[in-house]
XYZ file of C-alpha atoms in Angstrom:
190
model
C 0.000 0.000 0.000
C 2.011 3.182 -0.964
C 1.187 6.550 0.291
C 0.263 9.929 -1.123
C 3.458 10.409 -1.900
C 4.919 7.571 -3.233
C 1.388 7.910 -5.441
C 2.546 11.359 -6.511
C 6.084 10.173 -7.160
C 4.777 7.487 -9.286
C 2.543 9.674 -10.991
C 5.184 11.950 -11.940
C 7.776 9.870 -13.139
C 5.588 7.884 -14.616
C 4.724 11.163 -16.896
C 8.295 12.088 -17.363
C 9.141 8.691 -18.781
C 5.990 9.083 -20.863
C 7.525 12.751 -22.101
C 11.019 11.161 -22.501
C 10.019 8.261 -24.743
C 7.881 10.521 -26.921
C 10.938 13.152 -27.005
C 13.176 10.023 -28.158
C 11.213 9.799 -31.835
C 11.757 13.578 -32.491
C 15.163 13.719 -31.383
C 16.077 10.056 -34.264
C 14.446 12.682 -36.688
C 16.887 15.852 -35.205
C 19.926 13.566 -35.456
C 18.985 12.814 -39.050
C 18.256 16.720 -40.193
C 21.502 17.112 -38.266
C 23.549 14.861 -40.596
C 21.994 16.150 -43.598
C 22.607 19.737 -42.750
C 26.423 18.561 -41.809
C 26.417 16.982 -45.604
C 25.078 19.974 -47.259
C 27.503 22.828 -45.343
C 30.130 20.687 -45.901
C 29.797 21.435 -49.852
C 29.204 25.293 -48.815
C 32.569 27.846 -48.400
C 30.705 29.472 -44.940
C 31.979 33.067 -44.499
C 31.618 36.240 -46.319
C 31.352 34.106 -49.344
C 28.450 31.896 -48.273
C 26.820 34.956 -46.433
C 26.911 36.556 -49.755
C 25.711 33.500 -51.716
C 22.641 32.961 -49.471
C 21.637 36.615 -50.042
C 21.652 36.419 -53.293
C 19.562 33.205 -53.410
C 16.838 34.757 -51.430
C 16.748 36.712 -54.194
C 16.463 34.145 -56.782
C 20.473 34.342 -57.929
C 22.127 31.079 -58.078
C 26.336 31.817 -57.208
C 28.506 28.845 -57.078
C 28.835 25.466 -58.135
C 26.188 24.212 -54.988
C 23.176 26.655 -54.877
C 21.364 23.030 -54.221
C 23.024 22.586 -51.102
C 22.743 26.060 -50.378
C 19.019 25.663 -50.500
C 18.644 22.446 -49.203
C 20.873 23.599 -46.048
C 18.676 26.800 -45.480
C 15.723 24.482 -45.649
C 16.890 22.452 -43.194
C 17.500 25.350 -40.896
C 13.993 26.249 -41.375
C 12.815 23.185 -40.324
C 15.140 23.239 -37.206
C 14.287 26.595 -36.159
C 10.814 25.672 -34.252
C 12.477 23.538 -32.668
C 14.543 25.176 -30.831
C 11.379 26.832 -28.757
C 11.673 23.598 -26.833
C 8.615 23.638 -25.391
C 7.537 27.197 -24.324
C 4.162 28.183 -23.939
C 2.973 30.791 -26.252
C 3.607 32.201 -29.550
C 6.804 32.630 -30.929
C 7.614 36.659 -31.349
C 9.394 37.776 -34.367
C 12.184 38.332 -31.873
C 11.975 35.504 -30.340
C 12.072 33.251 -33.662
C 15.402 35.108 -34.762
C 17.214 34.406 -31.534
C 15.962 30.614 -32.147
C 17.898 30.480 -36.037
C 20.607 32.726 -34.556
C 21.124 29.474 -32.050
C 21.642 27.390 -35.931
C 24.471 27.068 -38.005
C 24.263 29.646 -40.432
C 25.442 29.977 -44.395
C 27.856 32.761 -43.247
C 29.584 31.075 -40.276
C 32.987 29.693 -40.793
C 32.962 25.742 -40.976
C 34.863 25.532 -37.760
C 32.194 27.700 -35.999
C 29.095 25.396 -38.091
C 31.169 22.428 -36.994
C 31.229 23.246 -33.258
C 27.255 24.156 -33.109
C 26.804 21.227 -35.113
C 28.011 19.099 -32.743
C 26.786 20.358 -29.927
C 23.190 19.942 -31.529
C 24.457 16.037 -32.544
C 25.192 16.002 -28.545
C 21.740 17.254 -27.606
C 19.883 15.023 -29.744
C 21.649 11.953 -28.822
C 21.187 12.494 -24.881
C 17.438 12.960 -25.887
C 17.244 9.883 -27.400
C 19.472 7.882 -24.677
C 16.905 8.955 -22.372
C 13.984 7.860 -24.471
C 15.990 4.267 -24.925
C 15.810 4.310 -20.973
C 12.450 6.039 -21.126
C 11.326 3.043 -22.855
C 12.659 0.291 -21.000
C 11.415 1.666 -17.601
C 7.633 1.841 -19.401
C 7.992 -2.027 -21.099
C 9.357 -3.305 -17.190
C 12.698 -3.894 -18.742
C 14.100 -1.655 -16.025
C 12.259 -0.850 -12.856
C 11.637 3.161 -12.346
C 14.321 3.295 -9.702
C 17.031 1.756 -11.726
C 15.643 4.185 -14.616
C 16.177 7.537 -12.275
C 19.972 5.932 -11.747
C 20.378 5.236 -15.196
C 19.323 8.858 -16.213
C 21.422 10.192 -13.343
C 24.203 8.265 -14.682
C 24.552 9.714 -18.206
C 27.253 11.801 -19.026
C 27.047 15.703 -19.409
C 26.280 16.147 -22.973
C 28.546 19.113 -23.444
C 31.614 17.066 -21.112
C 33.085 16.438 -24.965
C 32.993 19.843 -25.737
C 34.599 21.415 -22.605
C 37.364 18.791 -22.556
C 37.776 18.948 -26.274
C 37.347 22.648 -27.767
C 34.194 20.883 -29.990
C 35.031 17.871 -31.523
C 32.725 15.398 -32.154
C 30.869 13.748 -29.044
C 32.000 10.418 -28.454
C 29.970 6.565 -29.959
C 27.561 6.364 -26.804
C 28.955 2.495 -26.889
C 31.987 4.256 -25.132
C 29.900 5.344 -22.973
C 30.966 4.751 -18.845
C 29.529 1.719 -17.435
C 25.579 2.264 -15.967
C 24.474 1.576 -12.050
C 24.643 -1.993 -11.227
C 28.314 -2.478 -13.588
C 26.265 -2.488 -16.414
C 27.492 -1.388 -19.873
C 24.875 1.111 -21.019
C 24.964 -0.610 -24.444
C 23.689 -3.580 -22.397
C 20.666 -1.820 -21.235
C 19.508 -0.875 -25.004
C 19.470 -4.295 -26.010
């Protein structure tokens, strides 16, 4: 017989794990726009140069050899920029909605700079879907709800790679450290 508030706990996690798992199939669909907009800047010269050629193709003038990419990046970043809102109530000002794409890789940053934001968006999404993996485990009795808190307590700091490392890319989460219990994490996906 549990109490009010082992009710409420339940309750609540119970909801969280719900949010999580639902979180996880957005953020498989982030990491894939992610990848994509990685392929098509890679093809772009960023700077003054790509600043200048994304101008020009909002106003129908195709420079340069990859005015596709160029379009199909600043697509993608159209697509990302919602996103970024992250769940706040209301509508989106025009203010607001600019400091959202200003968080984006843009045509006009340097590839180092793209590269860096990039991967600190790859980082995001992948911690997102981690937790939905344990999200999803806890919800099919795979994993109880306790072991579930330790396991999401136990993740590493998303940004760890990027404060150790200057940016580089975020380590396979199969390198991951090991999980309460002496469990691999890659053990508790399967």
């Amino acid at each position: 017989a549990e109490g009010a508030f082992e009710q409420t706990v339940a309750k609540n996690q119970g909801e969280m794990f719900g949010d999580l798992a639902k979180d996880g199939v957005q953020a498989r669909t982030d990491l894939g726009q992610i990848q994509q907009l990685r392929r098509q800047l890679a093809k772009l010269p960023g700077g003054f140069v790509g600043g200048m050629q994304s101008l020009a193709n909002s106003y129908g003038i195709k420079l340069g050899p990859n005015a596709g990419a160029l379009e199909a990046a600043d697509s993608i970043l159209n697509r990302l920029t919602p996103a970024q809102r992250q769940g706040l109530p209301g509508a989106a000002s025009d203010r607001d909605v600019a400091m959202f794409r200003a968080a984006l890789p843009k045509l006009n940053n340097t590839p180092g700079g793209n590269e860096v934001i990039l991967n600190t968006m790859e980082a995001l999404a992948m911690q997102r879907r981690l937790q939905a993996e344990i999200a999803n485990k806890v919800i099919t009795g795979r994993m109880s709800r306790s072991e579930g808190m330790d396991a999401l307590m136990a993740l590493p700091d998303p940004f760890e790679a990027f404060k150790s490392a200057g940016g580089e890319k975020l380590v396979d989460p199969s390198a991951m450290p090991t999980a309460p219990g002496g469990k691999s994490y890659e053990s508790l996906w399967r």
